[in-house]
CSV table of C-alpha atoms and ligand atoms in Angstrom, one decimal:
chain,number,residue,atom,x,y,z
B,27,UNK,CA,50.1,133.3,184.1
B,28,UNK,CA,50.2,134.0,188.0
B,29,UNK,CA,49.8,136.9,189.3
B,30,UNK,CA,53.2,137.1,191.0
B,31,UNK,CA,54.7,136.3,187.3
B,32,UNK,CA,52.9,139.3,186.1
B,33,UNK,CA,53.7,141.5,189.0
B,34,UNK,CA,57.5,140.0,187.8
B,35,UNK,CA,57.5,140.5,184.4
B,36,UNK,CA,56.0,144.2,183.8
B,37,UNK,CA,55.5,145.7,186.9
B,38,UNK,CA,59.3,144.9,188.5
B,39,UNK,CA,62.6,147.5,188.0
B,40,UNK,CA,65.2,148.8,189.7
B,41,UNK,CA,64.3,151.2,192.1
B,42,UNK,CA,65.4,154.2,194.5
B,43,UNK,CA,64.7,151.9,197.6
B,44,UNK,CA,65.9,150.2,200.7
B,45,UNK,CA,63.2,147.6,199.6
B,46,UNK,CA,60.9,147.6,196.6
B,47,UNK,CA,58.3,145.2,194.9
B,48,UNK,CA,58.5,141.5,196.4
B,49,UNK,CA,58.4,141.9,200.1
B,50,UNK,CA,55.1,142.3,202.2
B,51,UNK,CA,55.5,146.1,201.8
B,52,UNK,CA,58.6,148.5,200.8
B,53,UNK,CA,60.6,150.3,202.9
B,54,UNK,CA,62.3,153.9,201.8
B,55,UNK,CA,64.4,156.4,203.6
B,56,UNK,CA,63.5,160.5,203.5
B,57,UNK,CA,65.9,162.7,203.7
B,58,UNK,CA,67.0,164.3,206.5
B,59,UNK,CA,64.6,167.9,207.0
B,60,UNK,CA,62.2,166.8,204.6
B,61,UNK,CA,58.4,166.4,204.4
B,62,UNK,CA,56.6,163.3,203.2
B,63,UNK,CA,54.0,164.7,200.5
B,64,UNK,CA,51.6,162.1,199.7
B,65,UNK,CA,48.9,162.0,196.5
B,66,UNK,CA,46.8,159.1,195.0
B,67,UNK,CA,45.0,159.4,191.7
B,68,UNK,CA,42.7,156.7,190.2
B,69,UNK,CA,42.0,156.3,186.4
B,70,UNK,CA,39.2,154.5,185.5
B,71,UNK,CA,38.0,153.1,182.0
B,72,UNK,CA,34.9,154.8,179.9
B,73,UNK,CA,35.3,157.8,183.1
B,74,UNK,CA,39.2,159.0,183.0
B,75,UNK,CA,40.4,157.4,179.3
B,76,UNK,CA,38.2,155.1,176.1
B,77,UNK,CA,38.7,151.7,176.9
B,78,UNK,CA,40.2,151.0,173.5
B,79,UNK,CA,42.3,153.8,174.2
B,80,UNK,CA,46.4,153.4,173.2
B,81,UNK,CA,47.6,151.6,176.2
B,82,UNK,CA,51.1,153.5,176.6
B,83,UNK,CA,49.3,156.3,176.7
B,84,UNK,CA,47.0,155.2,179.5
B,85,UNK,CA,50.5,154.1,181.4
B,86,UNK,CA,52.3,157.6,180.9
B,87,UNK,CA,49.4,159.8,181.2
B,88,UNK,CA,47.8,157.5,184.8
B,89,UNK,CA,51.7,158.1,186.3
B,90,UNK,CA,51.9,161.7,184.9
B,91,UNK,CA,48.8,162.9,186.7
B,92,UNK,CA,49.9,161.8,189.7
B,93,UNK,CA,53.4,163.2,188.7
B,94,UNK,CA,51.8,166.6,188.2
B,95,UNK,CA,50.4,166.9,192.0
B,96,UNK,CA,53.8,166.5,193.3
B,97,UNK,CA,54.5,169.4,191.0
B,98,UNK,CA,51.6,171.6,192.2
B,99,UNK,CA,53.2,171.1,195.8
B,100,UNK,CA,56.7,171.9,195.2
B,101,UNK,CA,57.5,168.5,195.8
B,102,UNK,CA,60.0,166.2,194.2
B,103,UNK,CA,58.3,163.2,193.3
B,104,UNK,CA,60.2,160.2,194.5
B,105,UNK,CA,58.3,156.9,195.0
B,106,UNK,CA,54.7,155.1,193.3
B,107,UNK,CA,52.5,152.4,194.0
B,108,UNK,CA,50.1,150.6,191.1
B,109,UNK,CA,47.3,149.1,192.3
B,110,UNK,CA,45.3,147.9,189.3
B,111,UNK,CA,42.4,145.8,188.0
B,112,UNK,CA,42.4,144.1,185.0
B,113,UNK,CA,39.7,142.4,182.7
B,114,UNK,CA,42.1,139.6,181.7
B,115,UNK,CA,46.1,139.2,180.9
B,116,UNK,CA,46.7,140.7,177.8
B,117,UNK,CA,49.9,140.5,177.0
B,118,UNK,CA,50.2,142.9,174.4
B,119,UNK,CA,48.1,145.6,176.3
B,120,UNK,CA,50.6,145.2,179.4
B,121,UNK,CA,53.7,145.6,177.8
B,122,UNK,CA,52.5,148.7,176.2
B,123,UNK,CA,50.7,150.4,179.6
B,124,UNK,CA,53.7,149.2,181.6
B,125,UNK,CA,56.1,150.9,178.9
B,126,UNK,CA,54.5,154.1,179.1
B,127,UNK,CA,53.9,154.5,182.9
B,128,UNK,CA,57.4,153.8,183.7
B,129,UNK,CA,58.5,156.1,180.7
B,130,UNK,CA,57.1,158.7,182.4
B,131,UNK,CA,58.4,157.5,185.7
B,132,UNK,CA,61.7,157.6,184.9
B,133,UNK,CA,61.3,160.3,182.7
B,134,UNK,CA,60.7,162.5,186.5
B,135,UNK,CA,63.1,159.8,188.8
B,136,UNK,CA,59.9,158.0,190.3
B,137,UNK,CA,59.7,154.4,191.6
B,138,UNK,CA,57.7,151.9,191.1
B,139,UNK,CA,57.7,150.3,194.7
B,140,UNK,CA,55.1,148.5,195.2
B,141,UNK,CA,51.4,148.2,194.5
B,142,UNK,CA,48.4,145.4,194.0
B,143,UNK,CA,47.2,143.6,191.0
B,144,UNK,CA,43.7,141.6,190.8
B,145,UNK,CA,40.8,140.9,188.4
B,146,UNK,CA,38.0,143.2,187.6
B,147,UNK,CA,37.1,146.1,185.4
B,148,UNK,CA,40.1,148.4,184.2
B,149,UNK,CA,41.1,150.3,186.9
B,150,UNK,CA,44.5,152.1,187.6
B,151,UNK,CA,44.9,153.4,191.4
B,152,UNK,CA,48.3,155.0,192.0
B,153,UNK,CA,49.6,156.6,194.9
B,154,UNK,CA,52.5,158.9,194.7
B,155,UNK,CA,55.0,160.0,197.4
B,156,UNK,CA,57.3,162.7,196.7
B,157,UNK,CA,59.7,165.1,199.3
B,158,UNK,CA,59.9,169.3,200.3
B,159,UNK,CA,62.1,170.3,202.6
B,160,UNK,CA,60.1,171.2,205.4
B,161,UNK,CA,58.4,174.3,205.4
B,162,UNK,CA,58.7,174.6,201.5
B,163,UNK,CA,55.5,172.7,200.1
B,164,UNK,CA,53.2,175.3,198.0
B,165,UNK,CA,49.9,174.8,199.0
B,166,UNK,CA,46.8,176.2,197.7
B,167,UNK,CA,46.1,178.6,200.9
B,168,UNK,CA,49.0,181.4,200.8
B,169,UNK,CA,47.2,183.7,198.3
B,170,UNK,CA,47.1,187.4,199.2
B,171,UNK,CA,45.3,190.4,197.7
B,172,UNK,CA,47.8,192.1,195.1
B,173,UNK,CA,49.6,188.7,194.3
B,174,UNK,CA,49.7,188.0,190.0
B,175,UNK,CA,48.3,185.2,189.0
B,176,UNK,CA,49.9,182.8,186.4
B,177,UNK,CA,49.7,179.8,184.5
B,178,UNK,CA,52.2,178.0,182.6
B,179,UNK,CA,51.9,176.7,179.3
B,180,UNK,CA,49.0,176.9,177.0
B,181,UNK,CA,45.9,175.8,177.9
B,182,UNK,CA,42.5,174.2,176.7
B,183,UNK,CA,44.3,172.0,174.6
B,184,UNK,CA,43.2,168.6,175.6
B,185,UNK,CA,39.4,170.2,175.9
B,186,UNK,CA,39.7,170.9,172.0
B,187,UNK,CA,41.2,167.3,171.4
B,188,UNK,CA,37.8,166.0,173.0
B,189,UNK,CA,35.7,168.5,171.3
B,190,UNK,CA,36.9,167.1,167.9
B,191,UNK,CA,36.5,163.8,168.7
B,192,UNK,CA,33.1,164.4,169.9
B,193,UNK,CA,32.2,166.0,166.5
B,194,UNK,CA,31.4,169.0,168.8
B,195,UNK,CA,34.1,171.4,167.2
B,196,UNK,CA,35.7,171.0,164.0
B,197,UNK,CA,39.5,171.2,164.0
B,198,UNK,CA,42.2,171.2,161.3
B,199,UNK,CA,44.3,167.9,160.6
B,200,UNK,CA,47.5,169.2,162.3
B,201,UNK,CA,45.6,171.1,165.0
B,202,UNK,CA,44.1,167.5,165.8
B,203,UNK,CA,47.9,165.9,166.3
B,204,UNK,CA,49.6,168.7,168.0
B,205,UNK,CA,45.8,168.7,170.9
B,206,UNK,CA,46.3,164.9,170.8
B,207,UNK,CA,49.6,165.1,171.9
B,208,UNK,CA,48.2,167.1,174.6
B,209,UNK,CA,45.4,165.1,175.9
B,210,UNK,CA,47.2,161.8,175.6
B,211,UNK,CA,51.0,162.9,176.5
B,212,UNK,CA,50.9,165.4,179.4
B,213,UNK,CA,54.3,166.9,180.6
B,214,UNK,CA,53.9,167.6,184.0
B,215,UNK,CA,56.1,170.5,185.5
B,216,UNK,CA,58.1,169.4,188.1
B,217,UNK,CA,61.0,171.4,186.8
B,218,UNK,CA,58.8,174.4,187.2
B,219,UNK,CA,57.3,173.6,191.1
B,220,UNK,CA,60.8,172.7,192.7
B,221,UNK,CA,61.5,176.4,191.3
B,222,UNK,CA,58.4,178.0,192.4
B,223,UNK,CA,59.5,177.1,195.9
B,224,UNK,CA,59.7,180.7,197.7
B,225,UNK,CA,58.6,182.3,194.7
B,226,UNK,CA,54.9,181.2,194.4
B,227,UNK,CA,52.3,182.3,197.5
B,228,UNK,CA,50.2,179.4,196.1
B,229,UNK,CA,49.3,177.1,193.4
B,230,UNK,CA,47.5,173.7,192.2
B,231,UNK,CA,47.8,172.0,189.1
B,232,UNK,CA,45.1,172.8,186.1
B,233,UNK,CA,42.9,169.3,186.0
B,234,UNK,CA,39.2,170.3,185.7
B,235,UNK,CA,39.6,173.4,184.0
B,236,UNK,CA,41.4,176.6,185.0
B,237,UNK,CA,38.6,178.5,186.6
B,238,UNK,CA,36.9,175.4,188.5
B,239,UNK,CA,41.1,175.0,189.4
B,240,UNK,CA,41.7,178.5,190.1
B,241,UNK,CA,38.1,179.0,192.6
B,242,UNK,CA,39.8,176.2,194.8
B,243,UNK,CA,42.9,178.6,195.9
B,244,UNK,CA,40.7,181.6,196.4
B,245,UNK,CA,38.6,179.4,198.3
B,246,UNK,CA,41.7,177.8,200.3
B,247,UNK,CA,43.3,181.4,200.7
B,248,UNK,CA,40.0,183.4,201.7
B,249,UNK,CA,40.5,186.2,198.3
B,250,UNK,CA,38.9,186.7,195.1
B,251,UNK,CA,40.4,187.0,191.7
B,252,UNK,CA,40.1,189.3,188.5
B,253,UNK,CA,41.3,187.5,185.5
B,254,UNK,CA,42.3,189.2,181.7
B,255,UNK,CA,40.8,187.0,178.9
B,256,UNK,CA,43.5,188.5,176.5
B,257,UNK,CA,46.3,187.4,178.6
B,258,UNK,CA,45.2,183.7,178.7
B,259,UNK,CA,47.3,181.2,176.5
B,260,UNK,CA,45.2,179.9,174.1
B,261,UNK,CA,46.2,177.2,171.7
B,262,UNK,CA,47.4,178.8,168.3
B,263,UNK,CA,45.6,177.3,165.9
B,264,UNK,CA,45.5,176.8,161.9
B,265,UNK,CA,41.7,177.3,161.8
B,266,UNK,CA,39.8,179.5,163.7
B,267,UNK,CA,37.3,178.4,165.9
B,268,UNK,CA,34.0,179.9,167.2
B,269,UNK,CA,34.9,182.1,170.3
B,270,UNK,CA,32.5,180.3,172.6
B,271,UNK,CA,34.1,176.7,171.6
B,272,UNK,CA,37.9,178.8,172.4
B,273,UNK,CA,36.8,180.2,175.7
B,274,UNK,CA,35.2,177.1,176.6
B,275,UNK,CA,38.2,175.1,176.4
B,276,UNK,CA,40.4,177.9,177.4
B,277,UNK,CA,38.3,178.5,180.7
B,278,UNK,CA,36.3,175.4,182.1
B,279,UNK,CA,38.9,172.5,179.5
B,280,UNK,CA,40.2,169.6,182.1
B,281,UNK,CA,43.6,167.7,181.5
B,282,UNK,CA,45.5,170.2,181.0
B,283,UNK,CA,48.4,169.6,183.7
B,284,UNK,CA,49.6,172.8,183.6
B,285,UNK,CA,50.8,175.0,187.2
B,286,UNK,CA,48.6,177.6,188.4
B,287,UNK,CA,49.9,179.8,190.9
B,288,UNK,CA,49.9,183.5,192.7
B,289,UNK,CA,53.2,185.3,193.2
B,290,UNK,CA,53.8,188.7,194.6
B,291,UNK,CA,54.4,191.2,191.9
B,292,UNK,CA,58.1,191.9,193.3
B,293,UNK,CA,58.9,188.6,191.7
B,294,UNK,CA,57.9,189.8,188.4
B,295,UNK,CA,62.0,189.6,187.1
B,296,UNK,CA,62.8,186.5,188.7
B,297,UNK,CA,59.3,184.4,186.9
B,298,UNK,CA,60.5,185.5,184.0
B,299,UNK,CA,64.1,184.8,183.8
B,300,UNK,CA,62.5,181.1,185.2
B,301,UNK,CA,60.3,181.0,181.9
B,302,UNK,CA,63.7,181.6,180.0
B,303,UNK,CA,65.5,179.3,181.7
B,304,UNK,CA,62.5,175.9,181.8
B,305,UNK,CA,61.8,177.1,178.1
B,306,UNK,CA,58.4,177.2,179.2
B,307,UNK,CA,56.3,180.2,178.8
B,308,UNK,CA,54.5,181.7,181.9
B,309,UNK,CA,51.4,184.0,181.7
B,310,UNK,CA,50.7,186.6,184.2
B,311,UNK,CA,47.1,186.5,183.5
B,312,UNK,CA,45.6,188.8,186.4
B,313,UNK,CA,45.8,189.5,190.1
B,314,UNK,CA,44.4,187.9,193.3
B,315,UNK,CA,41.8,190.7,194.9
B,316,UNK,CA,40.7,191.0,198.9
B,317,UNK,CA,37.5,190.6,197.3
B,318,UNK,CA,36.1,187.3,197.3
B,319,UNK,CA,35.0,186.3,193.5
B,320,UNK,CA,36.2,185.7,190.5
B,321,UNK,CA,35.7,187.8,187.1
B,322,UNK,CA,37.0,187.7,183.9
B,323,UNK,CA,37.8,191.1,181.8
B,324,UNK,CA,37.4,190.5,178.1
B,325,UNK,CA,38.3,194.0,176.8
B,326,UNK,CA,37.6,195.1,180.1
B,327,UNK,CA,33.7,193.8,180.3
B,328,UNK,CA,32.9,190.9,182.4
B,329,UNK,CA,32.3,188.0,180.9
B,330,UNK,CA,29.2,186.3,181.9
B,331,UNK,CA,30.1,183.4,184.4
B,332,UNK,CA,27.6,181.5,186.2
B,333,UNK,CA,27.7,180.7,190.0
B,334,UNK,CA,30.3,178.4,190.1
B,335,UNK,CA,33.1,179.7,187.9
B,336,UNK,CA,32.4,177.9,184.8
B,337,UNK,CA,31.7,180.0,181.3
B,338,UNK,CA,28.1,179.8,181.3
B,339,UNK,CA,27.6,178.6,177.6
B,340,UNK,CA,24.6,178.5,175.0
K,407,ADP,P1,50.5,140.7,199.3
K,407,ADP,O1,49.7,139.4,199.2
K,407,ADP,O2,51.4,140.7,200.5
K,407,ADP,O3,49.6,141.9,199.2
K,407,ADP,P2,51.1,140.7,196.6
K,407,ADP,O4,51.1,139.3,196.0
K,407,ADP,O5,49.8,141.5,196.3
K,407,ADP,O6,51.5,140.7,198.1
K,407,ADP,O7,52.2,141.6,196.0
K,407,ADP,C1,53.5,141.1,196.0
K,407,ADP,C2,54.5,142.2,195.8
K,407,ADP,O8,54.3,142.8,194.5
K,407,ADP,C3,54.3,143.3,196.8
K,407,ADP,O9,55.6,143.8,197.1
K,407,ADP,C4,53.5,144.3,196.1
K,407,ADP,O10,53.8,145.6,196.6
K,407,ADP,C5,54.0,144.1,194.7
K,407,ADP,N1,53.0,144.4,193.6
K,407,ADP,C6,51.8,143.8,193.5
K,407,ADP,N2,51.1,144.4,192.4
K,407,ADP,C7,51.9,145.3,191.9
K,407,ADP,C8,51.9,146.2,190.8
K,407,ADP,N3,50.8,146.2,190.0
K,407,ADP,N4,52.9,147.1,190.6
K,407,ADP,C9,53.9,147.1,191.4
K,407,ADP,N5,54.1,146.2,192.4
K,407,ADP,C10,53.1,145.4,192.7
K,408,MG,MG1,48.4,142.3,197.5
């Protein structure tokens, strides 16, 4: 099959553009006052996903990380270009990946405009564009002493979902679906960023683990942070685990793809009537401090954290 058949057959739908796939380059029109915001994420096989992995799910989750940035900015993602190397044309494995990634597309009104396709080791490279109104975009710098800090969602679940698989942690059988679902099917909150817009001072979007996440807006923003172990969302689950293995995944667990930001205190009301109305729960789990540092209070002890914000585990 040539490549422009292939480019044709899974990698071609309608889109939100004056011109999409098939022309040297597309061409789309921003609305009037708003900001271009611009993120690329590349998902590469036996580093990012298994190779044998299921390929929707490589499709949805390769788009939804990218989805998830625009998110983290308070941007309404828009527009996506696929760039991608494949071993061979497998049918089957194409229909699949294409499936998922443009379920999730559509899923948060992106399109697929345009991209590149050529031969090599499994590699996805997507770039996403999204829009803010000017002035609007949340960026990871606006953090001031006094602001909560929040997370959405529950997190570490995707960590345990590895653990298992890696025999590191034992979990039980329907722990093992719900985490999967997790690791494999990530809902990015877009619904939740557009809404954070004037709300949130900053925020990112929780990839490498909350605390490695979290040290990047203190860093941006110039404060420190004192976080409440007890207030962290951890995943519920049907058999205990050992602590360390929970606070590991809770703490330093990547993928999980949930928001992370700081609001002032005086919106306190207004995040949680938001929580009621995305159905979504949001956890104030400390405050940002003029103090540069971060700590976490289990019980009101620090917990022992090594240099760079990871758990520091035996
Ligand atoms: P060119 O030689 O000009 O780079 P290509 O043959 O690479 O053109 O691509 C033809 C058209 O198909 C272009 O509009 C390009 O953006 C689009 N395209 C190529 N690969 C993909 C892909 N994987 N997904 C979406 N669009 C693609
Ligand atoms: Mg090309």
């Amino acid at each position: 099959m040539a490549e422009f058949d292939l480019i044709a057959r899974y990698f071609t739908r309608p889109a939100h553009a004056d011109v999409g796939v098939g022309d040297d380059a597309a061409l789309v029109t921003i609305q009037p006052g708003c900001q271009l915001v611009v993120s690329a994420d590349m998902s590469v096989s036996g580093t990012h996903f298994f190779a044998d992995a299921d390929p929707y799910a490589i499709g949805w989750k390769s788009m939804a990380v990218n989805v998830s940035d625009m998110a983290a900015m308070g941007a309404q993602p828009r527009w996506a270009t696929l760039s991608i190397a494949l071993p061979s044309i497998a049918h089957d494995w194409l229909a699949a990946f294409s499936q998922g990634l443009f379920d999730c597309a559509e899923a948060f009104s992106v399109s697929l405009i345009g991209g590149d396709t050529t031969r090599g080791p499994l590699n996805i490279a997507i770039t996403i564009l999204g829009e803010v109104p000017r002035g609007l975009a949340i960026t990871r710098a606006g953090a001031q002493a006094g602001d909560d800090v929040w997370v959405s969602g529950c997190l570490g679940q995707a960590a345990l979902w590895l653990g298992h698989q890696q025999a590191q942690l034992c979990l039980h059988e329907l722990d093992v679906a719900e985490m999967a679902r997790a690791m494999h099917h990530p809902q990015p909150r877009v619904r939740l960023g557009l809404a954070l817009r004037g709300l949130a001072s900053a925020a990112l979007d929780v990839s490498d683990g909350l605390l490695a996440d979290l040290s990047h807006i203190l860093k941006a923003s110039g404060v420190g942070a004192e976080l409440n172990w007890q207030a962290l969302p951890c995943p519920q689950l049907q058999r205990a685990l050992p602590a360390s293995s929970m606070t590991k995944a809770v703490l330093a667990g990547g993928d999980d793809y949930e928001l992370c930001f700081t609001a002032s205190p005086t919106h306190r009301s207004a995040l949680a009537t938001l929580s009621q109305q995305l159905q979504l729960p949001l956890s104030r789990i400390g405050h940002i401090t003029a103090q540069q540092g971060l700590i976490v209070l289990d019980n009101g002890q620090p917990m022992a954290l090594n240099e760079k914000g990871y758990q520091h585990f035996v």
